[in-house]
Amino acid sequence: MLLAGTDSFPLNPPQGCDLAGFVVRTQPSLGVHDPVLGNTLVLSDGQVRVALVVLDLLGLEPLYTALLRDRLRREAGLAHTLIACTHTHSAPASERLVGCGEQDPEWMVDLQSSVLDSVLRASAELRPVALESGTGETHIGFNRRSLGHEFGEAPDPSAGTDPLLPAARLSLEGGRPLCTLLQASCHPVSLGHENRLVSADYPGFTRRALAQDADTYGLPIFVQGCCGDINPRVSPRCFEESERVGEELAADVRRVTLSPSPEKPALHVTEQPLKLGFREGQGNYKTTLLAVGVGDVGFVTLPGEPFHGLAARIRKDSPFRTTFVCGYANGTVGYLPTAEAYAEGGYEVNDAHRYYGYAGAVSEGGDDLLVRTATSLLRACA
């Protein structure tokens, strides 16, 4: 029997906190436009238990995430947790990025306690659920590299993007929805560096739109995909456009056809440490990939800003009908380009690692290693 519990909690950004995501942004923040949240789902089959926590943050450092996951292991009894970020560029600074705002140390400590409390609340509410899933399409993004600039209109809405929209709904006995997981691959940068108000960006507006139909979707949980080279189709960048994109994505979610999973879906979890070498200099990125299989739905983490091509390759060999390839999950090590991107160069390949404080970008071949490891973990969970 599959059991599930959920929780949602405010991240409570400190007044006047620095925002993350843009080097050229003038600090500090001037207030809160819309709430930034954490959303938690705990799954159990009576033997295996795993938590999925999604935070409206740019990202979290690998060491911070490792310490948080260890705390959840010790204090919540969870051997495995998936901690992902939506990657909004209008959230309190949560990583040590050069020139991108300073963290509030007390708030970072409080954040760990908030996540722990949320996981404990969700674990205390475990109830039998049924699972449905399906995959639709969304065209809210465009490939910013293929156009040679960051914002604009692509001639083909799906050119160089990941248009797939996985969705999964968990419902309580009697059919009342508990939560709906949804995923799109698109940078939450519908608000630019001029914005100095805290915001969840378009994922927050998507959740708000779906929450208005709680009898259909329950708690909406947005999970970011592989959006390292994909930005939203907005002009200009502003709250009106952010809301428009969020509501467009919500409309796309409503069009997804969900099909039932097996009556008693099995739950499997596995993870594997991984080292990704630097392209320049000595050393490597140390990270961990995690996969979850529940019925015919699979989740697998990638530890940074993956290009959309990685998701396509992983899904191609995934044994699951519906596969969530989760970027910005269990620690963020920077951009994860495809092989083609190295030859093309550009910001993500040549410059971005400096802001993360690394000696170089992930070395060529890193994409193949990530894809092989991710697909192997998914197969182990099938």
Coordinates of C-alpha atoms in Angstrom, one line a residue:
M1 CA 0.0 0.0 0.0
L2 CA 1.3 3.4 -1.0
L3 CA 1.1 6.1 1.7
A4 CA 1.7 9.8 1.3
G5 CA 1.7 13.0 3.4
T6 CA 2.2 16.6 2.4
D7 CA 3.1 19.9 3.9
S8 CA 3.6 23.5 2.8
F9 CA 5.5 26.2 4.7
P10 CA 6.7 29.8 4.2
L11 CA 10.4 30.5 3.8
N12 CA 10.0 33.7 5.7
P13 CA 12.7 35.8 3.9
P14 CA 14.5 38.3 6.2
Q15 CA 13.5 41.9 5.8
G16 CA 15.9 43.7 3.5
C17 CA 17.6 40.4 2.5
D18 CA 19.8 40.2 -0.6
L19 CA 18.3 38.5 -3.6
A20 CA 20.1 35.9 -5.7
G21 CA 20.4 35.4 -9.4
F22 CA 21.8 38.5 -11.0
V23 CA 25.3 40.0 -10.7
V24 CA 24.1 43.5 -11.8
R25 CA 21.2 43.7 -9.3
T26 CA 21.2 46.5 -6.8
Q27 CA 20.9 45.1 -3.3
P28 CA 19.0 44.7 -1.0
S29 CA 15.4 43.6 -1.4
L30 CA 12.6 46.1 -0.9
G31 CA 9.9 43.8 0.2
V32 CA 7.8 40.7 -0.8
H33 CA 5.6 40.6 -3.9
D34 CA 4.4 37.1 -3.6
P35 CA 5.2 34.3 -1.1
V36 CA 8.2 32.0 -1.5
L37 CA 7.4 28.5 -0.1
G38 CA 8.6 25.1 0.6
N39 CA 6.4 22.2 -0.4
T40 CA 7.0 18.7 1.0
L41 CA 5.8 15.2 0.0
V42 CA 6.7 12.1 2.0
L43 CA 6.1 8.7 0.4
S44 CA 6.1 5.3 2.1
D45 CA 5.1 1.7 1.4
G46 CA 5.4 0.7 5.0
Q47 CA 9.1 -0.3 4.6
V48 CA 10.7 2.3 2.3
R49 CA 10.2 6.0 3.1
V50 CA 11.4 9.0 1.1
A51 CA 10.8 12.8 1.2
L52 CA 10.7 15.2 -1.7
V53 CA 11.1 18.9 -0.6
V54 CA 10.9 21.7 -3.2
L55 CA 12.0 25.2 -2.2
D56 CA 11.5 28.5 -3.9
L57 CA 15.2 29.3 -4.0
L58 CA 17.9 29.7 -6.6
G59 CA 19.8 26.7 -5.3
L60 CA 21.7 25.2 -2.4
E61 CA 25.4 24.4 -2.1
P62 CA 26.3 20.7 -2.1
L63 CA 27.8 20.8 1.5
Y64 CA 24.7 22.6 2.9
T65 CA 22.4 20.1 1.3
A66 CA 24.5 17.2 2.5
L67 CA 24.3 18.5 6.1
L68 CA 20.6 19.0 5.8
R69 CA 20.0 15.5 4.4
D70 CA 22.2 14.1 7.2
R71 CA 20.0 16.0 9.7
L72 CA 16.9 14.5 8.2
R73 CA 18.4 11.1 8.4
R74 CA 19.2 11.5 12.1
E75 CA 16.2 13.4 13.3
A76 CA 13.4 12.3 10.9
G77 CA 14.7 8.7 10.3
L78 CA 14.8 9.3 6.5
A79 CA 17.6 7.4 4.7
H80 CA 16.8 9.2 1.5
T81 CA 15.6 12.7 0.7
L82 CA 15.3 14.7 -2.5
I83 CA 15.8 18.4 -1.9
A84 CA 15.2 20.5 -5.0
C85 CA 14.9 24.2 -5.8
T86 CA 12.7 25.9 -8.3
H87 CA 15.6 28.2 -9.3
T88 CA 13.7 31.5 -9.0
H89 CA 16.0 34.4 -9.4
S90 CA 14.0 36.6 -7.0
A91 CA 14.5 34.6 -3.8
P92 CA 16.7 35.3 -0.8
A93 CA 20.4 34.5 -1.4
S94 CA 20.9 30.8 -0.6
E95 CA 24.2 30.1 -2.2
R96 CA 27.7 31.7 -2.0
L97 CA 27.7 33.1 -5.5
V98 CA 30.3 35.8 -6.3
G99 CA 28.6 39.2 -6.7
C100 CA 25.1 37.7 -6.4
G101 CA 24.0 38.7 -2.9
E102 CA 25.1 37.7 0.6
Q103 CA 23.4 34.9 2.6
D104 CA 21.8 35.7 5.9
P105 CA 23.5 33.1 8.2
E106 CA 20.7 33.0 10.8
W107 CA 18.1 32.5 8.1
M108 CA 20.1 29.7 6.5
V109 CA 20.2 27.9 9.9
D110 CA 16.4 28.5 10.4
L111 CA 15.8 27.1 6.9
Q112 CA 17.2 23.7 7.9
S113 CA 14.9 23.6 10.9
S114 CA 11.9 24.6 8.8
V115 CA 12.6 21.8 6.3
L116 CA 12.9 19.3 9.2
D117 CA 9.7 20.4 10.8
S118 CA 7.9 20.2 7.5
V119 CA 9.1 16.7 6.8
L120 CA 8.0 15.6 10.3
R121 CA 4.6 17.1 9.8
A122 CA 4.2 15.4 6.4
S123 CA 5.4 12.1 7.9
A124 CA 2.8 12.3 10.7
E125 CA 0.0 12.6 8.0
L126 CA 0.7 9.5 6.0
R127 CA -2.5 8.1 4.4
P128 CA -3.2 5.6 1.7
V129 CA -3.2 7.1 -1.8
A130 CA -3.8 6.2 -5.4
L131 CA -1.4 7.4 -8.1
E132 CA -2.1 8.7 -11.6
S133 CA 0.4 10.2 -14.1
G134 CA 0.9 11.4 -17.6
T135 CA 2.9 13.7 -19.8
G136 CA 1.7 16.8 -21.7
E137 CA 3.5 19.7 -23.4
T138 CA 4.2 23.3 -22.7
H139 CA 5.8 26.0 -24.8
I140 CA 6.5 28.7 -22.2
G141 CA 10.3 28.7 -23.0
F142 CA 12.8 29.3 -25.7
N143 CA 16.5 28.3 -26.1
R144 CA 18.4 31.4 -25.2
R145 CA 21.7 30.1 -26.7
S146 CA 20.2 29.4 -30.1
L147 CA 19.1 33.0 -30.5
G148 CA 22.4 34.4 -29.4
H149 CA 20.8 36.5 -26.7
E150 CA 18.9 35.9 -23.5
F151 CA 15.3 37.1 -24.3
G152 CA 13.2 37.2 -27.3
E153 CA 10.8 35.1 -29.5
A154 CA 12.0 31.9 -31.1
P155 CA 10.7 31.2 -34.6
D156 CA 9.8 27.6 -33.5
P157 CA 8.3 27.4 -30.0
S158 CA 9.8 24.0 -29.4
A159 CA 13.2 24.5 -31.1
G160 CA 16.0 23.7 -28.7
T161 CA 13.7 23.3 -25.7
D162 CA 12.3 20.5 -23.5
P163 CA 8.5 20.9 -24.1
L164 CA 7.5 17.8 -22.1
L165 CA 5.4 18.4 -19.1
P166 CA 5.3 15.4 -16.7
A167 CA 2.6 15.4 -14.1
A168 CA 1.5 13.0 -11.3
R169 CA -1.4 13.2 -8.9
L170 CA -1.8 11.4 -5.6
S171 CA -5.4 11.0 -4.3
L172 CA -6.8 9.9 -1.0
E173 CA -9.5 7.2 -0.6
G174 CA -12.7 8.5 -2.1
G175 CA -10.8 10.3 -4.8
R176 CA -10.0 13.6 -3.1
P177 CA -6.7 14.8 -4.5
L178 CA -3.8 15.2 -2.0
C179 CA -1.2 16.8 -4.3
T180 CA -0.2 17.2 -7.9
L181 CA 3.4 17.2 -9.0
L182 CA 4.2 19.0 -12.2
Q183 CA 7.4 19.8 -14.0
A184 CA 8.5 22.3 -16.7
S185 CA 12.0 23.1 -17.9
C186 CA 12.3 26.9 -18.0
H187 CA 14.4 29.4 -16.0
P188 CA 12.3 31.4 -13.6
V189 CA 13.7 34.7 -14.9
S190 CA 10.5 36.4 -16.1
L191 CA 11.6 39.0 -13.6
G192 CA 14.9 40.7 -14.3
H193 CA 17.7 42.3 -12.3
E194 CA 15.7 45.5 -11.9
N195 CA 13.2 43.6 -9.7
R196 CA 14.0 44.0 -5.9
L197 CA 10.9 42.3 -4.6
V198 CA 10.9 38.7 -3.3
S199 CA 9.0 36.4 -5.7
A200 CA 8.6 32.8 -6.6
D201 CA 8.4 34.0 -10.3
Y202 CA 6.2 32.1 -12.7
P203 CA 6.2 28.8 -10.7
G204 CA 4.4 30.6 -7.9
F205 CA 1.7 31.9 -10.2
T206 CA 1.3 28.4 -11.7
R207 CA 0.7 26.9 -8.3
R208 CA -1.7 29.7 -7.4
A209 CA -3.8 29.1 -10.5
L210 CA -4.0 25.3 -9.9
A211 CA -4.6 25.8 -6.1
Q212 CA -7.9 27.6 -7.0
D213 CA -9.1 24.1 -8.2
A214 CA -8.0 22.2 -5.1
D215 CA -10.8 19.6 -5.8
T216 CA -8.8 18.6 -8.9
Y217 CA -5.2 19.2 -8.0
G218 CA -4.8 19.3 -4.2
L219 CA -1.5 20.9 -3.2
P220 CA 0.3 21.8 -6.5
I221 CA 4.1 21.1 -6.3
F222 CA 6.3 22.5 -9.0
V223 CA 9.5 20.6 -9.8
Q224 CA 12.1 22.4 -12.0
G225 CA 13.5 20.4 -14.9
C226 CA 16.5 20.8 -17.1
C227 CA 16.4 24.5 -18.0
G228 CA 20.1 25.5 -18.1
D229 CA 19.7 26.8 -21.7
I230 CA 15.9 27.7 -21.6
N231 CA 14.4 31.0 -20.6
P232 CA 10.7 32.1 -20.6
R233 CA 9.1 33.8 -23.5
V234 CA 8.4 37.2 -22.0
S235 CA 8.7 40.8 -23.1
P236 CA 9.3 42.8 -21.1
R237 CA 10.3 41.1 -17.9
C238 CA 7.7 42.2 -15.3
F239 CA 5.2 40.8 -12.9
E240 CA 2.4 40.9 -15.5
E241 CA 4.4 38.7 -17.8
S242 CA 5.4 36.4 -15.0
E243 CA 1.8 35.9 -14.1
R244 CA 0.8 35.3 -17.7
V245 CA 3.5 32.6 -18.1
G246 CA 2.5 31.0 -14.9
E247 CA -1.1 30.8 -15.9
E248 CA -0.2 29.5 -19.4
L249 CA 1.7 26.7 -17.7
A250 CA -1.3 26.0 -15.4
A251 CA -3.5 25.8 -18.5
D252 CA -1.1 23.3 -20.0
V253 CA -1.2 21.2 -16.9
R254 CA -5.0 21.1 -17.1
R255 CA -4.7 19.5 -20.5
V256 CA -2.5 16.6 -19.4
T257 CA -4.3 13.3 -19.4
L258 CA -3.6 11.3 -16.3
S259 CA -3.8 7.5 -16.3
P260 CA -3.9 5.3 -13.1
S261 CA -0.8 3.5 -11.9
P262 CA -0.9 -0.1 -10.7
E263 CA -3.3 -0.5 -7.8
K264 CA -0.5 -1.2 -5.3
P265 CA 2.5 0.8 -6.7
A266 CA 5.9 -0.3 -5.4
L267 CA 8.3 2.3 -4.0
H268 CA 12.0 2.0 -4.6
V269 CA 14.8 4.5 -3.8
T270 CA 18.5 4.4 -4.6
E271 CA 21.4 6.9 -4.8
Q272 CA 25.0 7.0 -5.9
P273 CA 28.0 9.3 -5.2
L274 CA 29.6 10.8 -8.3
K275 CA 32.6 12.9 -9.1
L276 CA 32.6 15.3 -12.1
G277 CA 36.0 16.6 -13.2
F278 CA 36.9 20.2 -13.9
R279 CA 37.4 21.3 -17.4
E280 CA 40.4 23.4 -16.4
G281 CA 42.6 23.0 -13.4
Q282 CA 42.7 20.2 -10.8
G283 CA 40.0 18.8 -8.6
N284 CA 36.4 17.8 -9.2
Y285 CA 32.8 18.3 -8.3
K286 CA 31.6 15.8 -5.6
T287 CA 27.9 15.1 -5.8
T288 CA 25.2 12.4 -5.3
L289 CA 22.4 11.4 -7.7
L290 CA 19.2 10.0 -6.3
A291 CA 16.4 8.1 -8.0
V292 CA 12.9 7.3 -6.8
G293 CA 10.5 4.9 -8.5
V294 CA 6.9 4.7 -7.5
G295 CA 4.5 2.7 -9.7
D296 CA 5.2 3.8 -13.2
V297 CA 6.6 7.2 -12.2
G298 CA 10.3 7.9 -11.8
F299 CA 12.3 10.8 -10.4
V300 CA 16.0 11.3 -10.8
T301 CA 18.2 14.2 -9.6
L302 CA 20.8 16.2 -11.5
P303 CA 23.1 18.4 -9.3
G304 CA 23.0 21.7 -11.1
E305 CA 21.8 23.6 -14.1
P306 CA 21.3 20.9 -16.8
F307 CA 20.8 21.7 -20.4
H308 CA 17.6 20.3 -21.9
G309 CA 19.4 17.7 -24.0
L310 CA 20.2 15.7 -20.8
A311 CA 16.5 15.3 -20.0
A312 CA 15.7 13.9 -23.4
R313 CA 18.5 11.3 -23.3
I314 CA 17.5 10.2 -19.8
R315 CA 13.8 9.9 -20.6
K316 CA 14.6 7.9 -23.7
D317 CA 16.1 5.1 -21.7
S318 CA 13.9 5.4 -18.6
P319 CA 11.8 2.4 -17.7
F320 CA 9.0 4.6 -16.4
R321 CA 6.0 5.8 -18.3
T322 CA 6.4 9.2 -16.7
T323 CA 9.8 10.5 -15.7
F324 CA 10.7 13.6 -13.8
V325 CA 14.4 14.7 -14.5
C326 CA 15.0 17.1 -11.6
G327 CA 17.6 19.8 -12.0
Y328 CA 18.9 21.9 -9.1
A329 CA 18.5 19.0 -6.8
N330 CA 20.5 17.7 -3.8
G331 CA 23.0 20.5 -4.2
T332 CA 24.0 22.7 -7.2
V333 CA 27.4 22.6 -8.8
G334 CA 26.8 25.0 -11.7
Y335 CA 25.9 24.4 -15.4
L336 CA 25.8 20.9 -16.8
P337 CA 26.2 21.4 -20.6
T338 CA 25.8 19.0 -23.5
A339 CA 28.7 17.9 -25.6
E340 CA 27.6 20.3 -28.4
A341 CA 27.6 23.3 -26.1
Y342 CA 31.4 23.0 -25.3
A343 CA 32.2 23.5 -29.0
E344 CA 29.8 26.5 -29.1
G345 CA 31.3 28.2 -26.0
G346 CA 29.3 31.0 -24.4
Y347 CA 28.5 32.1 -20.8
E348 CA 27.3 28.7 -19.4
V349 CA 30.5 27.0 -20.6
N350 CA 33.2 29.6 -20.3
D351 CA 32.2 32.0 -17.5
A352 CA 29.5 30.8 -15.2
H353 CA 31.7 28.6 -13.0
R354 CA 33.6 31.7 -11.8
Y355 CA 30.4 32.9 -10.0
Y356 CA 30.1 29.5 -8.4
G357 CA 33.7 29.8 -7.2
Y358 CA 35.0 26.7 -9.1
A359 CA 38.2 26.4 -11.0
G360 CA 36.5 25.4 -14.2
A361 CA 33.3 24.2 -15.8
V362 CA 32.4 20.5 -15.7
S363 CA 34.7 18.6 -18.0
E364 CA 33.7 17.3 -21.4
G365 CA 32.1 13.9 -21.0
G366 CA 30.3 14.9 -17.8
D367 CA 27.0 14.8 -19.7
D368 CA 27.6 11.2 -20.7
L369 CA 28.5 10.2 -17.1
L370 CA 25.4 12.0 -15.7
V371 CA 23.1 10.3 -18.3
R372 CA 24.6 6.9 -17.7
T373 CA 24.3 7.2 -13.9
A374 CA 20.8 8.6 -14.0
T375 CA 19.4 5.9 -16.3
S376 CA 21.1 3.2 -14.3
L377 CA 19.6 4.5 -11.1
L378 CA 16.1 4.7 -12.7
R379 CA 16.4 1.1 -13.9
A380 CA 17.4 0.0 -10.4
C381 CA 14.1 1.6 -9.1
A382 CA 11.8 0.0 -11.7

